Tab-separated table of N, CA and C in Angstrom:
chain	number	residue	atom	x	y	z
A	1	MET	N	-33.383	-84.623	3.957
A	1	MET	CA	-32.777	-83.306	3.863
A	1	MET	C	-33.066	-82.490	5.124
A	2	SER	N	-34.306	-82.583	5.628
A	2	SER	CA	-34.647	-81.811	6.824
A	2	SER	C	-33.876	-82.323	8.042
A	3	GLY	N	-33.500	-83.591	8.054
A	3	GLY	CA	-32.707	-84.132	9.150
A	3	GLY	C	-31.308	-83.526	9.180
A	4	ILE	N	-30.736	-83.288	7.997
A	4	ILE	CA	-29.413	-82.667	7.909
A	4	ILE	C	-29.480	-81.232	8.403
A	5	ILE	N	-30.525	-80.519	8.017
A	5	ILE	CA	-30.690	-79.129	8.442
A	5	ILE	C	-30.873	-79.066	9.951
A	6	ALA	N	-31.689	-79.962	10.494
A	6	ALA	CA	-31.923	-79.990	11.939
A	6	ALA	C	-30.622	-80.280	12.690
A	7	ALA	N	-29.802	-81.196	12.157
A	7	ALA	CA	-28.529	-81.523	12.792
A	7	ALA	C	-27.579	-80.324	12.739
A	8	ALA	N	-27.562	-79.622	11.604
A	8	ALA	CA	-26.699	-78.438	11.470
A	8	ALA	C	-27.122	-77.350	12.441
A	9	VAL	N	-28.424	-77.124	12.581
A	9	VAL	CA	-28.919	-76.116	13.515
A	9	VAL	C	-28.553	-76.504	14.947
A	10	ALA	N	-28.668	-77.800	15.283
A	10	ALA	CA	-28.336	-78.264	16.625
A	10	ALA	C	-26.854	-78.032	16.934
A	11	VAL	N	-25.977	-78.273	15.938
A	11	VAL	CA	-24.544	-78.047	16.133
A	11	VAL	C	-24.260	-76.562	16.330
A	12	LEU	N	-24.912	-75.699	15.546
A	12	LEU	CA	-24.693	-74.251	15.669
A	12	LEU	C	-25.170	-73.708	17.003
A	13	LEU	N	-26.225	-74.264	17.552
A	13	LEU	CA	-26.780	-73.781	18.804
A	13	LEU	C	-26.099	-74.392	20.024
A	14	GLN	N	-25.244	-75.387	19.795
A	14	GLN	CA	-24.579	-76.082	20.885
A	14	GLN	C	-23.579	-75.144	21.569
A	15	GLN	N	-23.555	-75.176	22.888
A	15	GLN	CA	-22.624	-74.348	23.643
A	15	GLN	C	-21.715	-75.240	24.462
A	16	ALA	N	-20.633	-74.626	24.943
A	16	ALA	CA	-19.658	-75.390	25.714
A	16	ALA	C	-20.232	-75.885	27.027
A	17	GLY	N	-21.216	-75.242	27.546
A	17	GLY	CA	-21.828	-75.637	28.799
A	17	GLY	C	-22.676	-74.510	29.322
A	18	PRO	N	-23.518	-74.794	30.272
A	18	PRO	CA	-24.359	-73.721	30.791
A	18	PRO	C	-23.515	-72.668	31.492
A	19	HIS	N	-23.878	-71.443	31.262
A	19	HIS	CA	-23.162	-70.330	31.871
A	19	HIS	C	-24.193	-69.404	32.507
A	20	PRO	N	-24.137	-69.255	33.808
A	20	PRO	CA	-25.109	-68.372	34.441
A	20	PRO	C	-24.844	-66.929	34.022
A	21	SER	N	-25.850	-66.270	33.519
A	21	SER	CA	-25.695	-64.889	33.080
A	21	SER	C	-25.579	-63.974	34.285
A	22	THR	N	-24.684	-63.027	34.168
A	22	THR	CA	-24.539	-62.033	35.225
A	22	THR	C	-25.173	-60.723	34.796
A	23	GLN	N	-25.839	-60.749	33.638
A	23	GLN	CA	-26.528	-59.551	33.171
A	23	GLN	C	-27.599	-59.178	34.181
A	24	ALA	N	-27.710	-57.908	34.467
A	24	ALA	CA	-28.747	-57.434	35.380
A	24	ALA	C	-30.106	-57.556	34.710
A	25	LEU	N	-31.129	-57.810	35.508
A	25	LEU	CA	-32.473	-57.865	34.974
A	25	LEU	C	-32.867	-56.500	34.432
A	26	TYR	N	-33.815	-56.482	33.507
A	26	TYR	CA	-34.224	-55.232	32.891
A	26	TYR	C	-34.804	-54.284	33.924
A	27	GLU	N	-34.318	-53.072	33.891
A	27	GLU	CA	-34.877	-51.994	34.684
A	27	GLU	C	-35.092	-50.831	33.739
A	28	PRO	N	-36.198	-50.100	33.890
A	28	PRO	CA	-36.409	-48.964	32.997
A	28	PRO	C	-35.238	-47.990	33.099
A	29	PRO	N	-34.801	-47.437	31.963
A	29	PRO	CA	-33.659	-46.524	32.006
A	29	PRO	C	-33.994	-45.246	32.746
A	30	ALA	N	-32.952	-44.610	33.293
A	30	ALA	CA	-33.156	-43.347	33.996
A	30	ALA	C	-33.672	-42.287	33.029
A	31	ILE	N	-33.175	-42.323	31.813
A	31	ILE	CA	-33.670	-41.430	30.764
A	31	ILE	C	-34.530	-42.287	29.858
A	32	ARG	N	-35.810	-42.043	29.873
A	32	ARG	CA	-36.745	-42.877	29.116
A	32	ARG	C	-36.575	-42.648	27.621
A	33	PRO	N	-36.827	-43.658	26.795
A	33	PRO	CA	-36.832	-43.452	25.349
A	33	PRO	C	-38.022	-42.574	24.974
A	34	PHE	N	-38.106	-42.204	23.723
A	34	PHE	CA	-39.178	-41.316	23.285
A	34	PHE	C	-40.536	-41.959	23.553
A	35	GLU	N	-41.351	-41.275	24.336
A	35	GLU	CA	-42.702	-41.723	24.635
A	35	GLU	C	-43.648	-40.568	24.347
A	36	PRO	N	-44.431	-40.666	23.275
A	36	PRO	CA	-45.298	-39.541	22.913
A	36	PRO	C	-46.425	-39.357	23.927
A	37	PRO	N	-46.912	-38.109	24.069
A	37	PRO	CA	-48.044	-37.875	24.961
A	37	PRO	C	-49.316	-38.506	24.404
A	38	SER	N	-50.362	-38.561	25.215
A	38	SER	CA	-51.590	-39.254	24.814
A	38	SER	C	-52.274	-38.593	23.622
A	39	ASP	N	-52.080	-37.292	23.397
A	39	ASP	CA	-52.726	-36.630	22.261
A	39	ASP	C	-51.779	-36.511	21.062
A	40	PHE	N	-50.695	-37.258	21.073
A	40	PHE	CA	-49.701	-37.183	20.005
A	40	PHE	C	-50.321	-37.538	18.657
A	41	GLY	N	-50.141	-36.668	17.680
A	41	GLY	CA	-50.653	-36.915	16.340
A	41	GLY	C	-52.070	-36.419	16.131
A	42	ARG	N	-52.781	-36.102	17.204
A	42	ARG	CA	-54.163	-35.629	17.052
A	42	ARG	C	-54.259	-34.114	17.145
A	43	GLU	N	-53.211	-33.477	17.682
A	43	GLU	CA	-53.255	-32.029	17.778
A	43	GLU	C	-52.978	-31.425	16.398
A	44	VAL	N	-53.590	-30.290	16.129
A	44	VAL	CA	-53.430	-29.626	14.843
A	44	VAL	C	-52.487	-28.456	15.037
A	45	ALA	N	-51.414	-28.425	14.268
A	45	ALA	CA	-50.461	-27.328	14.370
A	45	ALA	C	-51.070	-26.079	13.744
A	46	GLU	N	-50.646	-24.926	14.223
A	46	GLU	CA	-51.176	-23.683	13.686
A	46	GLU	C	-50.858	-23.575	12.206
A	47	GLY	N	-51.864	-23.179	11.429
A	47	GLY	CA	-51.669	-23.006	10.003
A	47	GLY	C	-51.840	-24.272	9.196
A	48	ASP	N	-51.935	-25.444	9.847
A	48	ASP	CA	-52.067	-26.698	9.118
A	48	ASP	C	-53.490	-27.230	9.127
A	49	GLY	N	-54.438	-26.509	9.722
A	49	GLY	CA	-55.790	-27.026	9.875
A	49	GLY	C	-56.544	-27.220	8.584
A	50	ALA	N	-56.217	-26.473	7.540
A	50	ALA	CA	-57.003	-26.545	6.312
A	50	ALA	C	-56.486	-27.585	5.328
A	51	GLY	N	-55.292	-28.135	5.539
A	51	GLY	CA	-54.710	-29.070	4.580
A	51	GLY	C	-55.322	-30.461	4.681
A	52	GLU	N	-54.984	-31.282	3.690
A	52	GLU	CA	-55.467	-32.663	3.676
A	52	GLU	C	-54.657	-33.498	4.665
A	53	ALA	N	-55.343	-34.296	5.456
A	53	ALA	CA	-54.654	-35.167	6.410
A	53	ALA	C	-54.105	-36.411	5.710
A	54	GLN	N	-54.781	-36.898	4.705
A	54	GLN	CA	-54.375	-38.079	3.953
A	54	GLN	C	-54.289	-37.728	2.467
A	55	ARG	N	-53.454	-38.413	1.742
A	55	ARG	CA	-53.388	-38.208	0.294
A	55	ARG	C	-54.535	-38.952	-0.368
A	56	ARG	N	-54.983	-38.393	-1.461
A	56	ARG	CA	-56.032	-39.072	-2.228
A	56	ARG	C	-55.433	-40.308	-2.899
A	57	PRO	N	-56.236	-41.359	-3.081
A	57	PRO	CA	-55.702	-42.531	-3.781
A	57	PRO	C	-55.417	-42.185	-5.244
A	58	LEU	N	-54.419	-42.853	-5.813
A	58	LEU	CA	-54.080	-42.611	-7.215
A	58	LEU	C	-55.169	-43.159	-8.115
A	59	GLU	N	-55.534	-42.362	-9.108
A	59	GLU	CA	-56.567	-42.780	-10.065
A	59	GLU	C	-55.957	-43.128	-11.405
A	60	ALA	N	-54.728	-42.689	-11.638
A	60	ALA	CA	-54.033	-42.957	-12.901
A	60	ALA	C	-52.538	-42.926	-12.619
A	61	PRO	N	-51.741	-43.466	-13.534
A	61	PRO	CA	-50.287	-43.411	-13.329
A	61	PRO	C	-49.799	-41.969	-13.232
A	62	VAL	N	-48.788	-41.758	-12.408
A	62	VAL	CA	-48.213	-40.434	-12.236
A	62	VAL	C	-46.858	-40.416	-12.921
A	63	THR	N	-46.621	-39.429	-13.764
A	63	THR	CA	-45.346	-39.325	-14.475
A	63	THR	C	-44.429	-38.370	-13.721
A	64	VAL	N	-43.154	-38.425	-14.037
A	64	VAL	CA	-42.189	-37.551	-13.396
A	64	VAL	C	-42.504	-36.093	-13.715
A	65	ASP	N	-43.025	-35.828	-14.919
A	65	ASP	CA	-43.340	-34.454	-15.305
A	65	ASP	C	-44.452	-33.857	-14.455
A	66	SER	N	-45.210	-34.671	-13.750
A	66	SER	CA	-46.300	-34.164	-12.915
A	66	SER	C	-45.783	-33.459	-11.667
A	67	TYR	N	-44.544	-33.744	-11.273
A	67	TYR	CA	-43.996	-33.156	-10.054
A	67	TYR	C	-43.330	-31.821	-10.363
A	68	VAL	N	-43.625	-30.847	-9.529
A	68	VAL	CA	-43.030	-29.528	-9.714
A	68	VAL	C	-41.725	-29.441	-8.921
A	69	ARG	N	-41.732	-29.850	-7.636
A	69	ARG	CA	-40.534	-29.729	-6.800
A	69	ARG	C	-40.120	-31.073	-6.212
A	70	SER	N	-40.884	-31.571	-5.275
A	70	SER	CA	-40.477	-32.730	-4.494
A	70	SER	C	-41.331	-33.943	-4.845
A	71	TYR	N	-40.719	-35.122	-4.702
A	71	TYR	CA	-41.454	-36.347	-4.958
A	71	TYR	C	-42.274	-36.782	-3.760
A	72	GLU	N	-41.940	-36.289	-2.611
A	72	GLU	CA	-42.627	-36.681	-1.381
A	72	GLU	C	-43.248	-35.464	-0.720
A	73	ALA	N	-44.358	-35.706	-0.041
A	73	ALA	CA	-44.956	-34.637	0.752
A	73	ALA	C	-44.075	-34.385	1.961
A	74	SER	N	-44.064	-33.167	2.466
A	74	SER	CA	-43.283	-32.849	3.663
A	74	SER	C	-43.814	-33.655	4.835
A	75	PRO	N	-42.922	-34.084	5.722
A	75	PRO	CA	-43.405	-34.849	6.873
A	75	PRO	C	-44.252	-33.971	7.783
A	76	ALA	N	-45.251	-34.586	8.391
A	76	ALA	CA	-46.107	-33.875	9.337
A	76	ALA	C	-45.329	-33.637	10.633
A	77	ASP	N	-45.842	-32.729	11.466
A	77	ASP	CA	-45.183	-32.430	12.736
A	77	ASP	C	-45.018	-33.688	13.586
A	78	ALA	N	-46.011	-34.561	13.570
A	78	ALA	CA	-45.947	-35.786	14.371
A	78	ALA	C	-44.807	-36.682	13.892
A	79	GLU	N	-44.608	-36.789	12.577
A	79	GLU	CA	-43.522	-37.612	12.042
A	79	GLU	C	-42.159	-37.025	12.404
A	80	VAL	N	-42.032	-35.713	12.324
A	80	VAL	CA	-40.771	-35.056	12.671
A	80	VAL	C	-40.466	-35.261	14.156
A	81	ALA	N	-41.461	-35.085	15.017
A	81	ALA	CA	-41.261	-35.249	16.462
A	81	ALA	C	-40.879	-36.689	16.793
A	82	TYR	N	-41.518	-37.656	16.142
A	82	TYR	CA	-41.197	-39.061	16.396
A	82	TYR	C	-39.762	-39.365	15.972
A	83	ASP	N	-39.367	-38.931	14.771
A	83	ASP	CA	-38.010	-39.182	14.286
A	83	ASP	C	-36.972	-38.546	15.209
A	84	GLN	N	-37.242	-37.331	15.698
A	84	GLN	CA	-36.320	-36.677	16.613
A	84	GLN	C	-36.227	-37.429	17.946
A	85	GLY	N	-37.351	-37.933	18.436
A	85	GLY	CA	-37.354	-38.689	19.685
A	85	GLY	C	-36.572	-39.981	19.570
A	86	VAL	N	-36.724	-40.696	18.450
A	86	VAL	CA	-35.995	-41.948	18.244
A	86	VAL	C	-34.500	-41.664	18.125
A	87	ALA	N	-34.124	-40.630	17.361
A	87	ALA	CA	-32.711	-40.279	17.213
A	87	ALA	C	-32.104	-39.895	18.558
A	88	SER	N	-32.843	-39.154	19.370
A	88	SER	CA	-32.364	-38.745	20.681
A	88	SER	C	-32.155	-39.955	21.595
A	89	ALA	N	-33.097	-40.897	21.579
A	89	ALA	CA	-32.966	-42.104	22.405
A	89	ALA	C	-31.755	-42.928	21.978
A	90	GLU	N	-31.490	-43.006	20.668
A	90	GLU	CA	-30.336	-43.759	20.176
A	90	GLU	C	-29.032	-43.094	20.613
A	91	ILE	N	-28.980	-41.775	20.565
A	91	ILE	CA	-27.782	-41.049	20.995
A	91	ILE	C	-27.521	-41.281	22.481
A	92	ARG	N	-28.569	-41.236	23.310
A	92	ARG	CA	-28.400	-41.463	24.753
A	92	ARG	C	-27.927	-42.886	25.033
A	93	ALA	N	-28.449	-43.867	24.293
A	93	ALA	CA	-28.014	-45.255	24.492
A	93	ALA	C	-26.544	-45.413	24.105
A	94	ASP	N	-26.122	-44.776	23.004
A	94	ASP	CA	-24.723	-44.847	22.586
A	94	ASP	C	-23.804	-44.181	23.607
A	95	GLN	N	-24.259	-43.082	24.213
A	95	GLN	CA	-23.448	-42.382	25.203
A	95	GLN	C	-23.279	-43.213	26.473
A	96	ALA	N	-24.247	-44.055	26.791
A	96	ALA	CA	-24.180	-44.871	28.006
A	96	ALA	C	-23.308	-46.119	27.819
A	97	ALA	N	-23.017	-46.497	26.571
A	97	ALA	CA	-22.244	-47.707	26.301
A	97	ALA	C	-20.753	-47.457	26.499
A	98	GLY	N	-20.056	-48.484	26.962
A	98	GLY	CA	-18.616	-48.399	27.151
A	98	GLY	C	-17.865	-48.652	25.857
A	99	PRO	N	-16.537	-48.529	25.859
A	99	PRO	CA	-15.747	-48.650	24.630
A	99	PRO	C	-15.719	-50.058	24.032
A	100	LEU	N	-15.999	-51.084	24.814
A	100	LEU	CA	-15.980	-52.447	24.276
A	100	LEU	C	-17.363	-52.948	23.868
A	101	ASP	N	-18.387	-52.141	24.020
A	101	ASP	CA	-19.752	-52.549	23.692
A	101	ASP	C	-19.884	-52.732	22.185
A	102	GLY	N	-20.363	-53.900	21.755
A	102	GLY	CA	-20.592	-54.108	20.331
A	102	GLY	C	-20.136	-55.470	19.849
A	103	TYR	N	-20.058	-55.578	18.516
A	103	TYR	CA	-19.668	-56.814	17.846
A	103	TYR	C	-18.239	-56.671	17.347
A	104	TRP	N	-17.404	-57.699	17.585
A	104	TRP	CA	-15.992	-57.645	17.263
A	104	TRP	C	-15.567	-58.892	16.496
A	105	ARG	N	-14.581	-58.740	15.640
A	105	ARG	CA	-13.956	-59.878	14.959
A	105	ARG	C	-12.531	-59.974	15.484
A	106	VAL	N	-12.127	-61.161	15.892
A	106	VAL	CA	-10.789	-61.392	16.435
A	106	VAL	C	-9.961	-62.099	15.371
A	107	MET	N	-8.815	-61.454	15.009
A	107	MET	CA	-7.949	-61.991	13.951
A	107	MET	C	-6.527	-62.138	14.472
A	108	ASP	N	-5.806	-63.117	13.926
A	108	ASP	CA	-4.418	-63.302	14.327
A	108	ASP	C	-3.515	-62.342	13.556
A	109	GLU	N	-2.198	-62.457	13.749
A	109	GLU	CA	-1.243	-61.539	13.120
A	109	GLU	C	-1.261	-61.613	11.600
A	110	ASP	N	-1.669	-62.754	11.046
A	110	ASP	CA	-1.716	-62.922	9.590
A	110	ASP	C	-3.046	-62.468	8.996
A	111	GLY	N	-3.986	-62.023	9.839
A	111	GLY	CA	-5.287	-61.567	9.348
A	111	GLY	C	-6.331	-62.665	9.250
A	112	ALA	N	-6.003	-63.866	9.716
A	112	ALA	CA	-6.971	-64.973	9.697
A	112	ALA	C	-7.981	-64.776	10.826
A	113	VAL	N	-9.257	-64.965	10.503
A	113	VAL	CA	-10.313	-64.805	11.497
A	113	VAL	C	-10.303	-65.996	12.442
A	114	LEU	N	-10.210	-65.712	13.745
A	114	LEU	CA	-10.223	-66.771	14.753
A	114	LEU	C	-11.631	-67.011	15.287
A	115	PHE	N	-12.315	-65.924	15.645
A	115	PHE	CA	-13.682	-66.034	16.149
A	115	PHE	C	-14.300	-64.649	16.194
A	116	ASP	N	-15.624	-64.619	16.372
A	116	ASP	CA	-16.359	-63.371	16.541
A	116	ASP	C	-16.786	-63.250	17.993
A	117	LEU	N	-16.944	-62.024	18.432
A	117	LEU	CA	-17.177	-61.735	19.833
A	117	LEU	C	-18.241	-60.657	19.935
A	118	VAL	N	-19.190	-60.823	20.849
A	118	VAL	CA	-20.162	-59.768	21.137
A	118	VAL	C	-20.042	-59.449	22.620
A	119	LEU	N	-19.915	-58.147	22.910
A	119	LEU	CA	-19.720	-57.724	24.294
A	119	LEU	C	-20.740	-56.674	24.682
A	120	SER	N	-21.187	-56.747	25.908
A	120	SER	CA	-22.056	-55.741	26.497
A	120	SER	C	-21.228	-55.018	27.548
A	121	ASP	N	-20.932	-53.735	27.273
A	121	ASP	CA	-20.099	-52.940	28.173
A	121	ASP	C	-20.962	-51.841	28.774
A	122	ALA	N	-21.521	-52.120	29.939
A	122	ALA	CA	-22.375	-51.144	30.614
A	122	ALA	C	-21.573	-50.295	31.590
A	123	GLY	N	-20.276	-50.435	31.589
A	123	GLY	CA	-19.419	-49.639	32.465
A	123	GLY	C	-18.894	-50.438	33.651
A	124	ALA	N	-19.784	-50.920	34.505
A	124	ALA	CA	-19.357	-51.637	35.701
A	124	ALA	C	-18.928	-53.070	35.382
A	125	ARG	N	-19.559	-53.680	34.390
A	125	ARG	CA	-19.270	-55.081	34.088
A	125	ARG	C	-19.313	-55.286	32.575
A	126	ILE	N	-18.350	-56.022	32.055
A	126	ILE	CA	-18.298	-56.328	30.630
A	126	ILE	C	-18.459	-57.835	30.487
A	127	GLU	N	-19.437	-58.233	29.680
A	127	GLU	CA	-19.628	-59.660	29.434
A	127	GLU	C	-20.261	-59.858	28.072
A	128	GLY	N	-20.271	-61.081	27.593
A	128	GLY	CA	-20.837	-61.384	26.292
A	128	GLY	C	-20.591	-62.823	25.923
A	129	GLY	N	-20.293	-63.055	24.661
A	129	GLY	CA	-20.067	-64.410	24.191
A	129	GLY	C	-19.195	-64.404	22.948
A	130	TRP	N	-18.640	-65.561	22.628
A	130	TRP	CA	-17.818	-65.707	21.430
A	130	TRP	C	-18.289	-66.915	20.645
A	131	ARG	N	-18.050	-66.901	19.345
A	131	ARG	CA	-18.394	-68.033	18.482
A	131	ARG	C	-17.361	-68.102	17.367
A	132	GLY	N	-16.832	-69.288	17.204
A	132	GLY	CA	-15.845	-69.524	16.155
A	132	GLY	C	-16.092	-70.863	15.511
A	133	PRO	N	-15.246	-71.251	14.578
A	133	PRO	CA	-15.445	-72.535	13.899
A	133	PRO	C	-15.277	-73.736	14.825
A	134	ASP	N	-14.557	-73.551	15.925
A	134	ASP	CA	-14.309	-74.676	16.845
A	134	ASP	C	-15.233	-74.701	18.051
A	135	GLY	N	-16.198	-73.787	18.133
A	135	GLY	CA	-17.115	-73.799	19.266
A	135	GLY	C	-17.574	-72.414	19.644
A	136	ALA	N	-18.168	-72.333	20.835
A	136	ALA	CA	-18.698	-71.071	21.335
A	136	ALA	C	-18.671	-71.107	22.851
A	137	GLY	N	-18.775	-69.932	23.454
A	137	GLY	CA	-18.798	-69.862	24.905
A	137	GLY	C	-19.031	-68.447	25.377
A	138	ALA	N	-19.025	-68.272	26.664
A	138	ALA	CA	-19.256	-66.966	27.270
A	138	ALA	C	-17.946	-66.189	27.338
A	139	ALA	N	-18.079	-64.880	27.482
A	139	ALA	CA	-16.920	-64.003	27.635
A	139	ALA	C	-17.196	-63.046	28.782
A	140	GLU	N	-16.136	-62.744	29.545
A	140	GLU	CA	-16.291	-61.837	30.679
A	140	GLU	C	-14.959	-61.123	30.900
A	141	ALA	N	-15.013	-59.807	31.098
A	141	ALA	CA	-13.810	-59.033	31.372
A	141	ALA	C	-13.562	-58.991	32.872
A	142	VAL	N	-12.344	-59.342	33.264
A	142	VAL	CA	-11.946	-59.320	34.665
A	142	VAL	C	-10.544	-58.729	34.743
A	143	ASP	N	-10.408	-57.591	35.428
A	143	ASP	CA	-9.099	-56.947	35.648
A	143	ASP	C	-8.315	-56.736	34.352
A	144	GLY	N	-8.944	-56.213	33.319
A	144	GLY	CA	-8.253	-55.918	32.066
A	144	GLY	C	-8.034	-57.113	31.168
A	145	SER	N	-8.452	-58.293	31.595
A	145	SER	CA	-8.344	-59.491	30.769
A	145	SER	C	-9.734	-59.947	30.376
A	146	LEU	N	-9.825	-60.492	29.202
A	146	LEU	CA	-11.079	-61.038	28.719
A	146	LEU	C	-11.004	-62.555	28.877
A	147	ARG	N	-11.857	-63.097	29.745
A	147	ARG	CA	-11.890	-64.543	29.967
A	147	ARG	C	-12.871	-65.144	28.983
A	148	LEU	N	-12.388	-66.021	28.119
A	148	LEU	CA	-13.200	-66.652	27.085
A	148	LEU	C	-13.420	-68.108	27.485
A	149	GLU	N	-14.615	-68.394	27.949
A	149	GLU	CA	-14.937	-69.730	28.457
A	149	GLU	C	-14.667	-70.796	27.397
A	150	GLY	N	-13.911	-71.805	27.767
A	150	GLY	CA	-13.616	-72.912	26.874
A	150	GLY	C	-12.518	-72.615	25.873
A	151	LEU	N	-11.942	-71.400	25.907
A	151	LEU	CA	-10.918	-71.040	24.930
A	151	LEU	C	-9.637	-70.579	25.607
A	152	GLY	N	-9.713	-69.572	26.475
A	152	GLY	CA	-8.521	-69.050	27.136
A	152	GLY	C	-8.772	-67.644	27.644
A	153	THR	N	-7.701	-66.865	27.721
A	153	THR	CA	-7.815	-65.473	28.181
A	153	THR	C	-7.082	-64.571	27.210
A	154	ALA	N	-7.522	-63.309	27.169
A	154	ALA	CA	-6.886	-62.316	26.317
A	154	ALA	C	-6.654	-61.052	27.137
A	155	ARG	N	-5.427	-60.607	27.202
A	155	ARG	CA	-5.076	-59.369	27.910
A	155	ARG	C	-5.236	-58.213	26.926
A	156	LEU	N	-6.174	-57.293	27.198
A	156	LEU	CA	-6.553	-56.243	26.258
A	156	LEU	C	-5.736	-54.965	26.430
A	157	GLU	N	-5.468	-54.303	25.297
A	157	GLU	CA	-4.900	-52.953	25.318
A	157	GLU	C	-5.412	-52.216	24.083
A	158	ARG	N	-5.758	-50.956	24.278
A	158	ARG	CA	-6.348	-50.141	23.214
A	158	ARG	C	-5.292	-49.809	22.165
A	159	ALA	N	-5.707	-49.849	20.888
A	159	ALA	CA	-4.813	-49.506	19.779
A	159	ALA	C	-5.609	-48.695	18.761
A	160	GLY	N	-5.867	-47.422	19.074
A	160	GLY	CA	-6.654	-46.562	18.177
A	160	GLY	C	-8.118	-46.993	18.180
A	161	GLU	N	-8.647	-47.281	16.991
A	161	GLU	CA	-10.040	-47.705	16.862
A	161	GLU	C	-10.222	-49.191	17.160
A	162	THR	N	-9.129	-49.919	17.245
A	162	THR	CA	-9.201	-51.357	17.505
A	162	THR	C	-8.622	-51.643	18.890
A	163	TRP	N	-8.623	-52.904	19.236
A	163	TRP	CA	-7.989	-53.368	20.472
A	163	TRP	C	-7.028	-54.474	20.092
A	164	ARG	N	-5.914	-54.548	20.788
A	164	ARG	CA	-4.979	-55.650	20.633
A	164	ARG	C	-5.026	-56.472	21.904
A	165	ALA	N	-4.653	-57.711	21.764
A	165	ALA	CA	-4.661	-58.577	22.946
A	165	ALA	C	-3.606	-59.658	22.790
A	166	ARG	N	-3.149	-60.147	23.924
A	166	ARG	CA	-2.286	-61.327	23.967
A	166	ARG	C	-3.198	-62.478	24.346
A	167	LEU	N	-3.536	-63.317	23.379
A	167	LEU	CA	-4.458	-64.434	23.583
A	167	LEU	C	-3.682	-65.656	24.039
A	168	ARG	N	-4.039	-66.160	25.230
A	168	ARG	CA	-3.453	-67.396	25.738
A	168	ARG	C	-4.496	-68.483	25.604
A	169	ALA	N	-4.242	-69.410	24.684
A	169	ALA	CA	-5.177	-70.513	24.435
A	169	ALA	C	-4.391	-71.751	24.028
A	170	ASP	N	-4.838	-72.881	24.468
A	170	ASP	CA	-4.222	-74.161	24.119
A	170	ASP	C	-2.720	-74.187	24.416
A	171	GLY	N	-2.307	-73.567	25.527
A	171	GLY	CA	-0.912	-73.620	25.937
A	171	GLY	C	0.018	-72.709	25.168
A	172	ARG	N	-0.489	-71.855	24.293
A	172	ARG	CA	0.385	-70.930	23.572
A	172	ARG	C	-0.183	-69.522	23.619
A	173	THR	N	0.674	-68.541	23.409
A	173	THR	CA	0.281	-67.135	23.445
A	173	THR	C	0.540	-66.523	22.080
A	174	ARG	N	-0.434	-65.749	21.608
A	174	ARG	CA	-0.244	-65.046	20.329
A	174	ARG	C	-0.950	-63.698	20.381
A	175	THR	N	-0.491	-62.787	19.532
A	175	THR	CA	-1.080	-61.465	19.464
A	175	THR	C	-2.263	-61.491	18.516
A	176	VAL	N	-3.392	-60.917	18.949
A	176	VAL	CA	-4.585	-60.850	18.120
A	176	VAL	C	-5.093	-59.409	18.103
A	177	THR	N	-5.931	-59.118	17.122
A	177	THR	CA	-6.538	-57.795	16.980
A	177	THR	C	-8.048	-57.934	16.996
A	178	LEU	N	-8.706	-57.073	17.753
A	178	LEU	CA	-10.177	-57.021	17.788
A	178	LEU	C	-10.600	-55.839	16.933
A	179	THR	N	-11.415	-56.098	15.912
A	179	THR	CA	-11.900	-55.046	15.025
A	179	THR	C	-13.416	-54.989	15.127
A	180	ARG	N	-13.941	-53.799	15.334
A	180	ARG	CA	-15.396	-53.617	15.481
A	180	ARG	C	-16.101	-53.937	14.153
A	181	LEU	N	-17.145	-54.760	14.247
A	181	LEU	CA	-17.924	-55.098	13.059
A	181	LEU	C	-19.056	-54.096	12.853
A	182	ARG	N	-19.738	-53.706	13.922
A	182	ARG	CA	-20.826	-52.729	13.794
A	182	ARG	C	-21.072	-52.076	15.110
């Protein structure tokens, strides 16, 4: 049984051939993600010095009738600041992404799924990869066309929230739709 699983994993991981990545090496972003100062969480906010820092352990079951207002304690200043920093970093990352950045499903005119596509759109260069039932390979945008290694090319045009393309593969051309998965 483990031999069958190993063979299935090997088939799923198989690629059409080596593809040199053109992704740039990691460089710290110009706008850093949330990085708390060295005293983060240790400073005491005004008016909060007398309260309990930790909740007491439960000694008996707590019933719903025991609660007067809220089921949870209010978040501490450190928790609020951290959540705001993470949300801010996510917003900045989304603002830096191009319109094709993300996960896409490519379907034909009848709605049949042809393959899935993941693209990294950093503005200057768009690249990624595709995977379908018949194989997988790299993807790269060049002059408004998406070159799909081992499959063909797709000429892209925006259609509202989705993208349409004329996919040329296996000697034939057909219209496909790219729909964002997440």
